Amino acid sequence: MLKFILRRILLEALPTLLILVTVTFFLIRLAPGGPFSAEIDVPPEVKAAIEAKYRLDQSLPAQYFGYLADLTRGDFGPSFKYKDFTVNDLVNKAMPVSFRLGVTAFIIAVILGVGAGVTAALRQNTWIDYSVMGVAMIGVVLPNFVLAPVLALIFAIWLKLLPAGGWDGGRAIYMVLPVAVLCQHYISVIARITRGSMIEVLGSPFIRTARAKGLPMRYIVRRHALKPAMLPVISYLGPAFVGIITGSVVVETFFGIPGIGQLFVNGALNRDYPMVLGLTILIGTLMIVFNAIVDIVYGLIDPRIRIK
Amino acid sequence: MNTSRSLLVIACALALSANAWAAKVPPGAKLHAVQELVRGNGTEPATLDPNKMEGRPESNLAVELFEGLVSLDPDGKVIPGVAEKWESKEGGRIWVFSLRKTAKWSDGSPVTARDFEFSFKRMVDPKTASQYAWYLGKAANVSNAVAVMEGKKPPAELGIKALNDHTLQFTLEKPVAYVVATLAHGSLMPLPQKVVEKFGDKWTDAANLVSNGPYRLVERVVNERIVMKRNSHYWNNAATVIDKVTFLPIQHQSAEYQRYRANEIDLSADGGVPSEQLAQIRRDIPNELAYWPQLGTYYYIFNFRTKPFDDIRVRKALSLAINREIIAKNIVGTGETAAYSFTPATTDGYKPIEHAWEKLTQAQRDDEARKLLAEAGYGPGKPLKFELLYNTNELHKKIALAVASMWKKIGPVEIELVNQEWKTFLDTRNNGNFAVARAAWIADYNEPSTMLDMFHSKHGNNDGKYLSAKYDGIVDGAKTTLDDGQRLAAYQNAERQLAEDFPVAIVYHYSVRHLIKPWVKGYGRNPEGRIKTSDLYILAH
């Protein structure tokens, strides 16, 4: 196990991250328009002073290696846009917000998605199956930028039951609408994957054997079918978890939630190079970690897969 | 009376007549028990450090937390701030400000002239890397400000000096009559030197920030909210009515509008009137839509480096063919006015002149445009082809489409509309890689020079590269003319020159637009768009 983790870090994670940092570092600088281009065109002397402050006057390789050196100390640099903060400050404050929102939405999505998928699979080709999958299909195609204002209109403006936005340190009432919008897509996808996988497993010989032995269906599902049926779901959940906790741009922007998603989109629009780089590294790292966790969980669930 | 004496009299009269403003609640008005206001603020401010501000979201907060030498009343008139009175000497070259002795920082220590001197030197110092470092030199004409900004002189040589704790002296390069108007700018706040030096870049943290305005910072959550409470040490705190104000940085107008409709916001950000919802707003909440003229102009720049825009006939033809009334009234439609001069009519010290072409009907203008275009050599066999560049935005697109269709009416004109994302657009425009590009200019202070300087050959925003020695001479002369009447005449001459050369096609003058709950009162019609919470109060509802 220790060997597996070490190999993952040294041979896979670090080189992947280095490539990611390098490509992002140069790509973002290729985007037209600099971090300090503004409507009011500042005199060249002022521009030079600003660029000197943020080391943009150095050669590109010097900037690159300077950045890598800072990175080894865990320093993501100053934010070019939010001058009162470093990238570390901003990410440290935003990450727990996106994490809290994301984990809540994720748990709900897994419970409802798997539940709906299994139910549909067991009642395959009945009205229950069709209605569950119909709703799931709507969930897949309904974009969150449509759902968010519609829910806010109904629950905040008409019924006045919930706030239309804000976070207030993550108070439950402020989380209801964002969580609902954030998890609807995931519920639908998880339900569809679970159903497909479950139907396949239910048709396999070892389930037929179990049924022939006269075991009750509930027992078969829980004891024999669920584990193998979960394999494709789990490989989807790893990256989905990273996606959901690193923030949804639409949900955070619409509901005014101070998370990672807003930082990312504003970072790109403002050409806030250190911010974009920092978040890319963060998301890249999480992606690698959760893919590794998925591999480990695979081994635990499927006896045919073993970590060597 | 010589000029310096007259300036002195004007300055003193101004200082005496305008007492410091604060919320003026009419007698009999019943106030709400809870005086807490929630406002939209557009986007997350780049900083709370006034010296480093970039635009409106920052200056909106600066004027709540800090108070400069002078301030603006609800209608935008200059009123005393920390400076109680001021006088000019040496014919307007030296200005002396007397600071009120009751002004205090939120930690209770006195605000002194040295706090202003420290702030202004810091702002110009290249080490601070302020985007407004040019302002004291180029707008206020403070002596040595440009040299300090360019690193040619040390900040100590800036022409601003504390003569004692309560007297601040400005020395200008040249006498400027309107210097006081430039000092209401959001970047020109005093700073608490000890706090800034102790905490460095972290001095603006809620735990560290010390301010001298009506409010003090309580909480800042990036991308969610900025909360302020009244500053009990503010010298005019007794006149403040609202106890707590929360600013929400909501970028998307539609998101802000939803929260406004859900009664979570009392006062939208400036411009917080989504055009897609305008019809609904007019139907459902017409009394909550407020707008008034703003010191700002929407226009298209012709690039003199690109043929055929070096030809006055082409520029004039395209400019004449734009039906400004339709664009201002029917396409934008929230109080904007058709523009024929670059300087808005509401600018202090400015009276617009009527240009000859302005007196024509649109049909006559179109005829004239057709003739000019034909004279320039464009006809059935040779269409005028060019790209019209704008930054990606629904409204800019609508306007560009309308203008393109108006241009097509005057002859064989083939226009390709090109839109670019904001930063890309700025880069393209600043580098001159365009034929015709959308632009807008919002005044930094209430005086015509902030508008007309734009076309000076040395101005950084003269992106079309209109180079006219004649125009430069008129504007340079106007800025240093002390007599109000002569200065006005000079500004009018500058506008005449623009109407002769057509370096840009002026389209409309902006308006300040807000959604305001009916219980929020105390705001005026400030053409600079500033609404200070300390002027407001909330009626019982």
mmCIF file with all atom_site columns, C-alpha atoms in Angstrom, chain A residues 99-191:
data_model
loop_
_atom_site.group_PDB
_atom_site.id
_atom_site.type_symbol
_atom_site.label_atom_id
_atom_site.label_alt_id
_atom_site.label_comp_id
_atom_site.label_asym_id
_atom_site.label_entity_id
_atom_site.label_seq_id
_atom_site.pdbx_PDB_ins_code
_atom_site.Cartn_x
_atom_site.Cartn_y
_atom_site.Cartn_z
_atom_site.occupancy
_atom_site.B_iso_or_equiv
_atom_site.pdbx_formal_charge
_atom_site.auth_seq_id
_atom_site.auth_comp_id
_atom_site.auth_asym_id
_atom_site.auth_atom_id
_atom_site.pdbx_PDB_model_num
ATOM 1  C CA . PHE A 1 99  ? -16.195 22.340 0.395   1.00 0.00 ? 99  PHE A CA 1
ATOM 2  C CA . ARG A 1 100 ? -19.157 22.704 2.725   1.00 0.00 ? 100 ARG A CA 1
ATOM 3  C CA . LEU A 1 101 ? -21.548 23.426 -0.120  1.00 0.00 ? 101 LEU A CA 1
ATOM 4  C CA . GLY A 1 102 ? -20.070 20.679 -2.305  1.00 0.00 ? 102 GLY A CA 1
ATOM 5  C CA . VAL A 1 103 ? -19.980 17.921 0.297   1.00 0.00 ? 103 VAL A CA 1
ATOM 6  C CA . THR A 1 104 ? -23.596 18.559 1.273   1.00 0.00 ? 104 THR A CA 1
ATOM 7  C CA . ALA A 1 105 ? -24.695 18.472 -2.365  1.00 0.00 ? 105 ALA A CA 1
ATOM 8  C CA . PHE A 1 106 ? -22.552 15.398 -2.998  1.00 0.00 ? 106 PHE A CA 1
ATOM 9  C CA . ILE A 1 107 ? -23.986 13.362 -0.139  1.00 0.00 ? 107 ILE A CA 1
ATOM 10 C CA . ILE A 1 108 ? -27.532 14.199 -1.174  1.00 0.00 ? 108 ILE A CA 1
ATOM 11 C CA . ALA A 1 109 ? -26.722 13.441 -4.818  1.00 0.00 ? 109 ALA A CA 1
ATOM 12 C CA . VAL A 1 110 ? -25.260 10.020 -3.977  1.00 0.00 ? 110 VAL A CA 1
ATOM 13 C CA . ILE A 1 111 ? -28.122 8.974  -1.720  1.00 0.00 ? 111 ILE A CA 1
ATOM 14 C CA . LEU A 1 112 ? -30.894 10.124 -4.042  1.00 0.00 ? 112 LEU A CA 1
ATOM 15 C CA . GLY A 1 113 ? -29.069 9.183  -7.249  1.00 0.00 ? 113 GLY A CA 1
ATOM 16 C CA . VAL A 1 114 ? -28.210 5.625  -6.191  1.00 0.00 ? 114 VAL A CA 1
ATOM 17 C CA . GLY A 1 115 ? -31.644 5.150  -4.626  1.00 0.00 ? 115 GLY A CA 1
ATOM 18 C CA . ALA A 1 116 ? -33.426 6.303  -7.769  1.00 0.00 ? 116 ALA A CA 1
ATOM 19 C CA . GLY A 1 117 ? -31.141 4.268  -10.027 1.00 0.00 ? 117 GLY A CA 1
ATOM 20 C CA . VAL A 1 118 ? -31.625 1.039  -8.076  1.00 0.00 ? 118 VAL A CA 1
ATOM 21 C CA . THR A 1 119 ? -35.392 1.554  -7.856  1.00 0.00 ? 119 THR A CA 1
ATOM 22 C CA . ALA A 1 120 ? -35.616 2.112  -11.605 1.00 0.00 ? 120 ALA A CA 1
ATOM 23 C CA . ALA A 1 121 ? -33.456 -0.923 -12.346 1.00 0.00 ? 121 ALA A CA 1
ATOM 24 C CA . LEU A 1 122 ? -35.545 -3.222 -10.153 1.00 0.00 ? 122 LEU A CA 1
ATOM 25 C CA . ARG A 1 123 ? -38.761 -1.994 -11.792 1.00 0.00 ? 123 ARG A CA 1
ATOM 26 C CA . GLN A 1 124 ? -37.268 -1.991 -15.278 1.00 0.00 ? 124 GLN A CA 1
ATOM 27 C CA . ASN A 1 125 ? -39.704 -1.001 -18.048 1.00 0.00 ? 125 ASN A CA 1
ATOM 28 C CA . THR A 1 126 ? -42.520 -0.173 -15.620 1.00 0.00 ? 126 THR A CA 1
ATOM 29 C CA . TRP A 1 127 ? -44.039 3.276  -15.108 1.00 0.00 ? 127 TRP A CA 1
ATOM 30 C CA . ILE A 1 128 ? -41.761 3.756  -12.083 1.00 0.00 ? 128 ILE A CA 1
ATOM 31 C CA . ASP A 1 129 ? -38.673 3.213  -14.235 1.00 0.00 ? 129 ASP A CA 1
ATOM 32 C CA . TYR A 1 130 ? -39.959 5.541  -16.932 1.00 0.00 ? 130 TYR A CA 1
ATOM 33 C CA . SER A 1 131 ? -40.876 8.320  -14.549 1.00 0.00 ? 131 SER A CA 1
ATOM 34 C CA . VAL A 1 132 ? -37.607 8.121  -12.586 1.00 0.00 ? 132 VAL A CA 1
ATOM 35 C CA . MET A 1 133 ? -35.577 8.140  -15.779 1.00 0.00 ? 133 MET A CA 1
ATOM 36 C CA . GLY A 1 134 ? -37.748 10.850 -17.291 1.00 0.00 ? 134 GLY A CA 1
ATOM 37 C CA . VAL A 1 135 ? -37.089 13.114 -14.335 1.00 0.00 ? 135 VAL A CA 1
ATOM 38 C CA . ALA A 1 136 ? -33.393 12.200 -14.481 1.00 0.00 ? 136 ALA A CA 1
ATOM 39 C CA . MET A 1 137 ? -33.279 13.084 -18.159 1.00 0.00 ? 137 MET A CA 1
ATOM 40 C CA . ILE A 1 138 ? -34.766 16.500 -17.408 1.00 0.00 ? 138 ILE A CA 1
ATOM 41 C CA . GLY A 1 139 ? -32.133 16.898 -14.683 1.00 0.00 ? 139 GLY A CA 1
ATOM 42 C CA . VAL A 1 140 ? -29.348 16.135 -17.128 1.00 0.00 ? 140 VAL A CA 1
ATOM 43 C CA . VAL A 1 141 ? -30.502 18.574 -19.777 1.00 0.00 ? 141 VAL A CA 1
ATOM 44 C CA . LEU A 1 142 ? -31.762 21.381 -17.504 1.00 0.00 ? 142 LEU A CA 1
ATOM 45 C CA . PRO A 1 143 ? -28.896 23.859 -17.146 1.00 0.00 ? 143 PRO A CA 1
ATOM 46 C CA . ASN A 1 144 ? -28.279 25.266 -13.673 1.00 0.00 ? 144 ASN A CA 1
ATOM 47 C CA . PHE A 1 145 ? -28.326 28.844 -14.969 1.00 0.00 ? 145 PHE A CA 1
ATOM 48 C CA . VAL A 1 146 ? -32.000 28.257 -15.743 1.00 0.00 ? 146 VAL A CA 1
ATOM 49 C CA . LEU A 1 147 ? -32.850 26.317 -12.601 1.00 0.00 ? 147 LEU A CA 1
ATOM 50 C CA . ALA A 1 148 ? -31.180 28.805 -10.213 1.00 0.00 ? 148 ALA A CA 1
ATOM 51 C CA . PRO A 1 149 ? -33.268 31.871 -11.144 1.00 0.00 ? 149 PRO A CA 1
ATOM 52 C CA . VAL A 1 150 ? -36.447 29.788 -11.383 1.00 0.00 ? 150 VAL A CA 1
ATOM 53 C CA . LEU A 1 151 ? -36.001 28.376 -7.867  1.00 0.00 ? 151 LEU A CA 1
ATOM 54 C CA . ALA A 1 152 ? -35.063 31.820 -6.526  1.00 0.00 ? 152 ALA A CA 1
ATOM 55 C CA . LEU A 1 153 ? -38.168 33.273 -8.140  1.00 0.00 ? 153 LEU A CA 1
ATOM 56 C CA . ILE A 1 154 ? -40.450 30.652 -6.597  1.00 0.00 ? 154 ILE A CA 1
ATOM 57 C CA . PHE A 1 155 ? -38.952 30.263 -3.131  1.00 0.00 ? 155 PHE A CA 1
ATOM 58 C CA . ALA A 1 156 ? -37.469 33.712 -2.490  1.00 0.00 ? 156 ALA A CA 1
ATOM 59 C CA . ILE A 1 157 ? -39.597 36.199 -4.373  1.00 0.00 ? 157 ILE A CA 1
ATOM 60 C CA . TRP A 1 158 ? -43.046 34.548 -4.508  1.00 0.00 ? 158 TRP A CA 1
ATOM 61 C CA . LEU A 1 159 ? -43.163 32.364 -1.409  1.00 0.00 ? 159 LEU A CA 1
ATOM 62 C CA . LYS A 1 160 ? -40.589 34.378 0.598   1.00 0.00 ? 160 LYS A CA 1
ATOM 63 C CA . LEU A 1 161 ? -39.458 31.165 2.300   1.00 0.00 ? 161 LEU A CA 1
ATOM 64 C CA . LEU A 1 162 ? -35.751 31.229 1.479   1.00 0.00 ? 162 LEU A CA 1
ATOM 65 C CA . PRO A 1 163 ? -33.138 33.886 0.755   1.00 0.00 ? 163 PRO A CA 1
ATOM 66 C CA . ALA A 1 164 ? -32.374 34.597 -2.919  1.00 0.00 ? 164 ALA A CA 1
ATOM 67 C CA . GLY A 1 165 ? -28.668 34.700 -2.249  1.00 0.00 ? 165 GLY A CA 1
ATOM 68 C CA . GLY A 1 166 ? -25.879 35.199 0.229   1.00 0.00 ? 166 GLY A CA 1
ATOM 69 C CA . TRP A 1 167 ? -23.992 32.758 2.413   1.00 0.00 ? 167 TRP A CA 1
ATOM 70 C CA . ASP A 1 168 ? -23.786 34.214 5.918   1.00 0.00 ? 168 ASP A CA 1
ATOM 71 C CA . GLY A 1 169 ? -21.114 31.806 7.060   1.00 0.00 ? 169 GLY A CA 1
ATOM 72 C CA . GLY A 1 170 ? -22.992 28.809 5.668   1.00 0.00 ? 170 GLY A CA 1
ATOM 73 C CA . ARG A 1 171 ? -26.230 29.038 7.656   1.00 0.00 ? 171 ARG A CA 1
ATOM 74 C CA . ALA A 1 172 ? -28.573 26.190 6.664   1.00 0.00 ? 172 ALA A CA 1
ATOM 75 C CA . ILE A 1 173 ? -31.290 28.432 5.244   1.00 0.00 ? 173 ILE A CA 1
ATOM 76 C CA . TYR A 1 174 ? -28.765 30.009 2.852   1.00 0.00 ? 174 TYR A CA 1
ATOM 77 C CA . MET A 1 175 ? -27.651 26.566 1.660   1.00 0.00 ? 175 MET A CA 1
ATOM 78 C CA . VAL A 1 176 ? -30.987 25.109 0.566   1.00 0.00 ? 176 VAL A CA 1
ATOM 79 C CA . LEU A 1 177 ? -31.313 26.642 -2.898  1.00 0.00 ? 177 LEU A CA 1
ATOM 80 C CA . PRO A 1 178 ? -27.623 26.455 -3.880  1.00 0.00 ? 178 PRO A CA 1
ATOM 81 C CA . VAL A 1 179 ? -27.434 22.816 -2.756  1.00 0.00 ? 179 VAL A CA 1
ATOM 82 C CA . ALA A 1 180 ? -30.613 21.983 -4.643  1.00 0.00 ? 180 ALA A CA 1
ATOM 83 C CA . VAL A 1 181 ? -29.293 23.555 -7.849  1.00 0.00 ? 181 VAL A CA 1
ATOM 84 C CA . LEU A 1 182 ? -25.833 22.076 -7.427  1.00 0.00 ? 182 LEU A CA 1
ATOM 85 C CA . CYS A 1 183 ? -26.927 18.472 -6.775  1.00 0.00 ? 183 CYS A CA 1
ATOM 86 C CA . GLN A 1 184 ? -29.747 18.132 -9.331  1.00 0.00 ? 184 GLN A CA 1
ATOM 87 C CA . HIS A 1 185 ? -27.386 17.425 -12.202 1.00 0.00 ? 185 HIS A CA 1
ATOM 88 C CA . TYR A 1 186 ? -25.360 14.920 -10.195 1.00 0.00 ? 186 TYR A CA 1
ATOM 89 C CA . ILE A 1 187 ? -28.479 13.100 -8.954  1.00 0.00 ? 187 ILE A CA 1
ATOM 90 C CA . SER A 1 188 ? -29.586 12.596 -12.518 1.00 0.00 ? 188 SER A CA 1
ATOM 91 C CA . VAL A 1 189 ? -26.227 11.368 -13.779 1.00 0.00 ? 189 VAL A CA 1
ATOM 92 C CA . ILE A 1 190 ? -25.696 9.039  -10.821 1.00 0.00 ? 190 ILE A CA 1
ATOM 93 C CA . ALA A 1 191 ? -29.230 7.637  -11.201 1.00 0.00 ? 191 ALA A CA 1
#
